[in-house]
mmCIF file of C-alpha atoms in Angstrom:
data_model
loop_
_atom_site.group_PDB
_atom_site.id
_atom_site.type_symbol
_atom_site.label_atom_id
_atom_site.label_comp_id
_atom_site.label_asym_id
_atom_site.label_seq_id
_atom_site.Cartn_x
_atom_site.Cartn_y
_atom_site.Cartn_z
ATOM 1 C CA GLY A 1 19.982 11.808 -6.444
ATOM 2 C CA THR A 2 20.433 10.142 -9.780
ATOM 3 C CA ARG A 3 17.988 11.003 -12.508
ATOM 4 C CA PHE A 4 16.935 7.599 -13.681
ATOM 5 C CA GLY A 5 13.644 8.540 -15.298
ATOM 6 C CA ALA A 6 13.952 11.525 -17.594
ATOM 7 C CA ASP A 7 16.227 10.019 -20.214
ATOM 8 C CA LYS A 8 16.188 6.267 -19.435
ATOM 9 C CA LEU A 9 12.734 5.391 -18.122
ATOM 10 C CA LYS A 10 9.811 5.399 -20.544
ATOM 11 C CA THR A 11 7.137 4.009 -18.184
ATOM 12 C CA ALA A 12 5.362 5.602 -15.251
ATOM 13 C CA LEU A 13 6.012 4.413 -11.691
ATOM 14 C CA ARG A 14 3.086 3.724 -9.345
ATOM 15 C CA ALA A 15 4.552 2.856 -5.949
ATOM 16 C CA VAL A 16 7.787 2.863 -3.983
ATOM 17 C CA HIS A 17 8.762 1.176 -0.683
ATOM 18 C CA PHE A 18 11.947 1.578 1.368
ATOM 19 C CA ILE A 19 13.134 -0.349 4.430
ATOM 20 C CA LYS A 20 16.156 0.214 6.720
ATOM 21 C CA SER A 21 18.807 -2.361 6.040
ATOM 22 C CA GLY A 22 21.828 -1.922 8.304
ATOM 23 C CA ASP A 23 23.040 1.669 7.889
ATOM 24 C CA ASN A 24 21.368 2.015 4.478
ATOM 25 C CA TYR A 25 17.837 2.212 3.094
ATOM 26 C CA THR A 26 16.967 -0.333 0.476
ATOM 27 C CA GLY A 27 14.038 0.414 -1.845
ATOM 28 C CA TRP A 28 11.923 -0.873 -4.671
ATOM 29 C CA ALA A 29 9.751 1.012 -7.132
ATOM 30 C CA VAL A 30 7.122 -0.522 -9.404
ATOM 31 C CA GLY A 31 5.007 0.724 -12.277
ATOM 32 C CA GLU A 32 3.701 0.167 -15.827
ATOM 33 C CA LYS A 33 4.762 -2.647 -18.176
ATOM 34 C CA GLY A 34 5.892 -4.810 -15.276
ATOM 35 C CA ILE A 35 8.774 -2.545 -14.320
ATOM 36 C CA ILE A 36 10.555 -3.136 -10.949
ATOM 37 C CA LEU A 37 13.477 -0.948 -9.892
ATOM 38 C CA TYR A 38 15.832 -1.687 -7.047
ATOM 39 C CA SER A 39 18.135 0.615 -5.028
ATOM 40 C CA VAL A 40 20.506 0.076 -2.152
ATOM 41 C CA ASP A 41 20.942 3.783 -1.460
ATOM 42 C CA GLY A 42 17.973 5.632 -2.955
ATOM 43 C CA ASN A 43 20.144 7.211 -5.620
ATOM 44 C CA GLN A 44 21.287 4.503 -8.017
ATOM 45 C CA TRP A 45 18.537 2.293 -9.441
ATOM 46 C CA THR A 46 18.764 -0.936 -11.354
ATOM 47 C CA GLU A 47 15.976 -2.758 -13.140
ATOM 48 C CA GLN A 48 14.877 -6.243 -11.989
ATOM 49 C CA VAL A 49 13.201 -8.883 -14.138
ATOM 50 C CA SER A 50 9.541 -9.368 -13.223
ATOM 51 C CA PHE A 51 8.582 -11.651 -16.153
ATOM 52 C CA VAL A 52 5.232 -9.767 -16.439
ATOM 53 C CA ASP A 53 4.179 -6.868 -18.646
ATOM 54 C CA VAL A 54 1.167 -5.613 -16.716
ATOM 55 C CA THR A 55 0.994 -2.446 -14.617
ATOM 56 C CA LEU A 56 2.235 -3.035 -11.043
ATOM 57 C CA ASN A 57 0.475 -0.886 -8.455
ATOM 58 C CA GLY A 58 1.819 -1.794 -5.043
ATOM 59 C CA VAL A 59 4.983 -3.059 -3.349
ATOM 60 C CA TYR A 60 5.706 -4.098 0.238
ATOM 61 C CA PHE A 61 8.753 -5.619 1.905
ATOM 62 C CA ILE A 62 9.073 -6.944 5.458
ATOM 63 C CA ASP A 63 12.854 -7.002 5.417
ATOM 64 C CA ALA A 64 15.741 -6.635 2.972
ATOM 65 C CA MET A 65 15.051 -9.987 1.319
ATOM 66 C CA ARG A 66 11.292 -10.767 1.373
ATOM 67 C CA GLY A 67 8.653 -8.717 -0.437
ATOM 68 C CA TRP A 68 5.509 -8.721 -2.546
ATOM 69 C CA VAL A 69 4.357 -6.737 -5.619
ATOM 70 C CA VAL A 70 0.722 -6.574 -6.797
ATOM 71 C CA GLY A 71 -0.945 -5.223 -9.921
ATOM 72 C CA ARG A 72 -3.344 -5.753 -12.843
ATOM 73 C CA ASN A 73 -4.755 -9.157 -13.890
ATOM 74 C CA GLY A 74 -4.590 -10.390 -10.330
ATOM 75 C CA THR A 75 -0.796 -10.267 -10.408
ATOM 76 C CA ILE A 76 1.023 -11.141 -7.149
ATOM 77 C CA LEU A 77 4.763 -11.480 -7.227
ATOM 78 C CA TYR A 78 6.981 -12.677 -4.365
ATOM 79 C CA THR A 79 10.743 -12.641 -3.740
ATOM 80 C CA ASN A 80 12.921 -13.985 -0.951
ATOM 81 C CA ASN A 81 16.230 -12.676 -2.333
ATOM 82 C CA ALA A 82 15.648 -8.913 -2.591
ATOM 83 C CA GLY A 83 14.191 -9.224 -6.076
ATOM 84 C CA ALA A 84 17.002 -11.104 -7.790
ATOM 85 C CA ARG A 85 14.246 -13.510 -8.686
ATOM 86 C CA TRP A 86 10.501 -12.861 -8.652
ATOM 87 C CA SER A 87 7.925 -15.698 -8.702
ATOM 88 C CA LYS A 88 4.192 -15.599 -9.264
ATOM 89 C CA GLN A 89 1.775 -16.459 -6.483
ATOM 90 C CA THR A 90 -1.746 -17.666 -7.244
ATOM 91 C CA SER A 91 -4.415 -15.054 -6.600
ATOM 92 C CA PHE A 92 -8.205 -15.292 -6.527
ATOM 93 C CA SER A 93 -8.677 -14.315 -10.154
ATOM 94 C CA ASP A 94 -6.631 -13.086 -13.134
ATOM 95 C CA LYS A 95 -9.474 -10.668 -13.985
ATOM 96 C CA ILE A 96 -9.078 -8.332 -11.046
ATOM 97 C CA LEU A 97 -7.018 -5.204 -10.423
ATOM 98 C CA LEU A 98 -4.964 -5.311 -7.223
ATOM 99 C CA ASN A 99 -3.828 -1.986 -5.773
ATOM 100 C CA ASN A 100 -1.822 -2.500 -2.606
ATOM 101 C CA ALA A 101 -0.427 -5.028 -0.191
ATOM 102 C CA PHE A 102 0.536 -4.966 3.518
ATOM 103 C CA PHE A 103 2.327 -7.618 5.597
ATOM 104 C CA LEU A 104 2.735 -7.784 9.319
ATOM 105 C CA ASP A 105 5.358 -10.484 9.075
ATOM 106 C CA SER A 106 6.522 -13.289 6.759
ATOM 107 C CA ASN A 107 3.179 -15.085 7.013
ATOM 108 C CA ARG A 108 0.335 -12.623 7.657
ATOM 109 C CA GLY A 109 -0.675 -10.257 4.891
ATOM 110 C CA TRP A 110 -3.518 -8.546 3.043
ATOM 111 C CA ILE A 111 -4.100 -7.270 -0.494
ATOM 112 C CA VAL A 112 -6.865 -4.874 -1.654
ATOM 113 C CA GLY A 113 -8.258 -4.002 -5.075
ATOM 114 C CA GLN A 114 -11.231 -3.335 -7.300
ATOM 115 C CA GLY A 115 -14.770 -4.432 -6.587
ATOM 116 C CA GLY A 116 -14.173 -4.368 -2.832
ATOM 117 C CA ILE A 117 -11.797 -7.331 -3.064
ATOM 118 C CA ILE A 118 -9.778 -8.155 0.077
ATOM 119 C CA LEU A 119 -7.390 -11.090 0.012
ATOM 120 C CA SER A 120 -5.559 -12.417 3.112
ATOM 121 C CA THR A 121 -2.905 -14.991 3.724
ATOM 122 C CA THR A 122 -1.499 -16.709 6.812
ATOM 123 C CA ASP A 123 1.305 -18.591 5.032
ATOM 124 C CA GLY A 124 3.195 -15.918 3.201
ATOM 125 C CA GLY A 125 1.028 -15.940 0.061
ATOM 126 C CA LYS A 126 1.171 -19.632 -0.736
ATOM 127 C CA ASN A 127 -2.593 -19.501 -0.303
ATOM 128 C CA TRP A 128 -4.836 -16.437 -0.531
ATOM 129 C CA ASN A 129 -8.347 -16.268 0.864
ATOM 130 C CA ILE A 130 -11.174 -13.820 0.246
ATOM 131 C CA GLN A 131 -12.361 -11.828 3.241
ATOM 132 C CA MET A 132 -15.927 -10.627 3.500
ATOM 133 C CA THR A 133 -16.501 -6.930 2.933
ATOM 134 C CA PRO A 134 -19.533 -4.739 3.405
ATOM 135 C CA THR A 135 -18.944 -3.078 0.041
ATOM 136 C CA LYS A 136 -18.725 -4.519 -3.459
ATOM 137 C CA LYS A 137 -18.538 -1.567 -5.813
ATOM 138 C CA GLU A 138 -15.693 0.537 -4.465
ATOM 139 C CA PHE A 139 -12.074 0.369 -5.468
ATOM 140 C CA LEU A 140 -10.061 -0.386 -2.369
ATOM 141 C CA GLN A 141 -6.821 1.575 -2.604
ATOM 142 C CA ASP A 142 -4.749 0.920 0.556
ATOM 143 C CA VAL A 143 -4.619 -1.364 3.631
ATOM 144 C CA TYR A 144 -2.726 -1.037 6.901
ATOM 145 C CA PHE A 145 -2.643 -3.131 10.101
ATOM 146 C CA ILE A 146 -1.241 -1.948 13.437
ATOM 147 C CA ASN A 147 -1.282 -5.504 14.805
ATOM 148 C CA SER A 148 -2.732 -8.879 13.880
ATOM 149 C CA SER A 149 -6.263 -7.802 14.885
ATOM 150 C CA LYS A 150 -6.730 -4.125 14.075
ATOM 151 C CA GLY A 151 -6.524 -2.771 10.552
ATOM 152 C CA TRP A 152 -7.982 -0.150 8.187
ATOM 153 C CA ILE A 153 -8.764 0.013 4.474
ATOM 154 C CA VAL A 154 -9.492 3.117 2.339
ATOM 155 C CA GLY A 155 -11.049 3.468 -1.073
ATOM 156 C CA THR A 156 -13.251 5.455 -3.406
ATOM 157 C CA GLU A 157 -15.997 7.872 -2.378
ATOM 158 C CA GLY A 158 -14.625 8.469 1.106
ATOM 159 C CA LEU A 159 -14.646 4.804 2.102
ATOM 160 C CA ILE A 160 -12.866 3.842 5.348
ATOM 161 C CA MET A 161 -13.286 0.319 6.759
ATOM 162 C CA HIS A 162 -11.963 -1.085 10.063
ATOM 163 C CA THR A 163 -11.518 -4.552 11.524
ATOM 164 C CA ASN A 164 -10.971 -5.676 15.108
ATOM 165 C CA ASN A 165 -10.517 -9.374 14.276
ATOM 166 C CA GLY A 166 -7.830 -9.615 11.608
ATOM 167 C CA GLY A 167 -10.296 -9.020 8.743
ATOM 168 C CA GLN A 168 -12.806 -11.744 9.517
ATOM 169 C CA SER A 169 -15.346 -8.916 9.441
ATOM 170 C CA TRP A 170 -15.111 -5.266 8.407
ATOM 171 C CA VAL A 171 -17.233 -2.229 9.381
ATOM 172 C CA VAL A 172 -17.514 1.087 7.607
ATOM 173 C CA GLN A 173 -16.306 4.145 9.530
ATOM 174 C CA VAL A 174 -17.816 7.547 8.887
ATOM 175 C CA SER A 175 -15.276 9.700 7.026
ATOM 176 C CA LYS A 176 -17.623 12.602 6.288
ATOM 177 C CA THR A 177 -16.129 12.980 2.832
ATOM 178 C CA LEU A 178 -16.898 11.737 -0.647
ATOM 179 C CA TYR A 179 -13.375 12.288 -1.995
ATOM 180 C CA ASN A 180 -11.497 9.215 -3.195
ATOM 181 C CA LEU A 181 -9.013 8.121 -0.559
ATOM 182 C CA PHE A 182 -5.659 6.617 -1.562
ATOM 183 C CA GLY A 183 -3.502 6.094 1.534
ATOM 184 C CA VAL A 184 -3.797 5.132 5.200
ATOM 185 C CA ARG A 185 -1.268 4.828 8.050
ATOM 186 C CA PHE A 186 -1.591 4.436 11.875
ATOM 187 C CA ILE A 187 1.136 4.775 14.490
ATOM 188 C CA ASN A 188 -0.844 3.054 17.245
ATOM 189 C CA GLU A 189 -4.419 1.799 17.767
ATOM 190 C CA ASN A 190 -5.797 5.315 18.034
ATOM 191 C CA GLU A 191 -3.790 7.775 15.976
ATOM 192 C CA GLY A 192 -3.861 7.621 12.230
ATOM 193 C CA TRP A 193 -4.059 9.567 8.925
ATOM 194 C CA VAL A 194 -5.782 9.046 5.594
ATOM 195 C CA VAL A 195 -5.052 11.030 2.422
ATOM 196 C CA GLY A 196 -6.885 11.418 -0.877
ATOM 197 C CA GLU A 197 -7.877 13.534 -3.837
ATOM 198 C CA SER A 198 -8.070 17.337 -3.892
ATOM 199 C CA GLY A 199 -5.673 17.740 -1.017
ATOM 200 C CA VAL A 200 -7.757 15.917 1.539
ATOM 201 C CA ILE A 201 -6.047 14.791 4.720
ATOM 202 C CA LEU A 202 -8.068 13.070 7.439
ATOM 203 C CA ARG A 203 -6.838 12.500 11.018
ATOM 204 C CA THR A 204 -8.148 10.459 13.897
ATOM 205 C CA SER A 205 -7.089 10.148 17.521
ATOM 206 C CA ASP A 206 -9.681 7.562 18.538
ATOM 207 C CA GLY A 207 -9.135 4.658 16.128
ATOM 208 C CA GLY A 208 -11.348 6.115 13.413
ATOM 209 C CA LYS A 209 -14.551 6.693 15.419
ATOM 210 C CA ASN A 210 -14.147 10.318 14.488
ATOM 211 C CA TRP A 211 -12.184 11.806 11.596
ATOM 212 C CA SER A 212 -11.244 15.511 11.190
ATOM 213 C CA GLN A 213 -10.572 16.871 7.713
ATOM 214 C CA THR A 214 -7.969 19.244 6.392
ATOM 215 C CA GLN A 215 -7.356 20.290 2.789
ATOM 216 C CA VAL A 216 -3.866 21.249 1.706
ATOM 217 C CA GLY A 217 -3.844 22.567 -1.865
ATOM 218 C CA ASN A 218 -5.922 20.838 -4.569
ATOM 219 C CA GLN A 219 -3.584 18.104 -5.770
ATOM 220 C CA ASN A 220 -4.215 14.413 -5.109
ATOM 221 C CA PHE A 221 -2.329 12.941 -2.195
ATOM 222 C CA LEU A 222 -1.484 9.337 -3.129
ATOM 223 C CA GLY A 223 0.531 8.128 -0.195
ATOM 224 C CA ILE A 224 1.137 8.703 3.500
ATOM 225 C CA SER A 225 3.963 7.770 5.886
ATOM 226 C CA ALA A 226 3.875 8.223 9.675
ATOM 227 C CA ILE A 227 6.235 7.603 12.557
ATOM 228 C CA SER A 228 5.629 6.850 16.183
ATOM 229 C CA ALA A 229 6.745 10.307 17.276
ATOM 230 C CA GLY A 230 3.532 11.686 15.821
ATOM 231 C CA SER A 231 4.844 13.144 12.562
ATOM 232 C CA ALA A 232 3.365 12.310 9.178
ATOM 233 C CA TRP A 233 4.131 13.039 5.559
ATOM 234 C CA ALA A 234 1.693 13.004 2.603
ATOM 235 C CA VAL A 235 2.958 12.888 -0.995
ATOM 236 C CA GLY A 236 1.123 13.235 -4.240
ATOM 237 C CA SER A 237 0.705 14.705 -7.689
ATOM 238 C CA LYS A 238 2.428 17.874 -8.809
ATOM 239 C CA GLY A 239 5.331 16.945 -6.571
ATOM 240 C CA ALA A 240 3.359 17.813 -3.430
ATOM 241 C CA ILE A 241 4.703 16.961 0.003
ATOM 242 C CA ALA A 242 2.797 17.944 3.133
ATOM 243 C CA SER A 243 4.077 17.356 6.690
ATOM 244 C CA TYR A 244 2.359 17.196 10.054
ATOM 245 C CA GLY A 245 3.786 17.493 13.552
ATOM 246 C CA LEU A 246 7.274 18.657 12.566
#
C-alpha cells in the first residue's frame, strides 16, 4: 500500500475502522492532534478536517456515510457524509477521556472512557446519557454489542463487564487476569475474544461465564476483529498480528 506516514505524517494514529462499501472497503484512521484520514481503497489516504486539535482515540462507522469519532476532552464528532464535514456532539463533560465507540445502528450507540464512564444514545448521539457502572476507577477501553440487549466492555486490570439489558445495568465477569484489556469482539451471544497487554488473548464459548487465557508473545494487543466463521485476528504493538481458527 501507499506509505502515507513515514514522510508525510508527523502524528501518531490511534484507531482505524473499515467497512465494506460496494466492491470496495472504505476506511478512516484517527489519532493525535485531531487527525482524521480517509481512504476508499485502503491504499491512498487523504486528510479530513476535524476542527479539533485533541487526540482522537476511537472511530466507528455504521455505513459508508455515517460515523462517529471520540477522544480527549469529551470529544464526540459525527458525520453523515463520509467525513466531508464533521460536527461536534455534546458529551457528558469536556474533562473526560473517551476511548472507543460502538453503534448497532443509526440510533443506538455506546461510548466508554476513563473513570468507568459509559455513555449511551438512542437518537444517534443528539443526546448522550450516563449508564450506571459497578466500577469507577478503571479506564474502560472498548465496547461491543452483539444485539440491542447483550454487550461487553473491557478495561484496565483485567476488567470485563457484561449487560443483558442494553446497558441499564452491568455486571463484572471473572477474567482471571490483571492485565489491562484493550479490545473485545463477539460473533454471537456465546463466542467471543478479548485482547490486552503482554500478549494476552482471552476466549469464551459461554458468553463470558468462563474465560480461557492464552499468551502470544509479550507485545500489547490493542485491537481484535472476528468473523462469524469463527476466525479472529488480534493486532498490536511491534507490528504483531495473531490469528485464530484459520
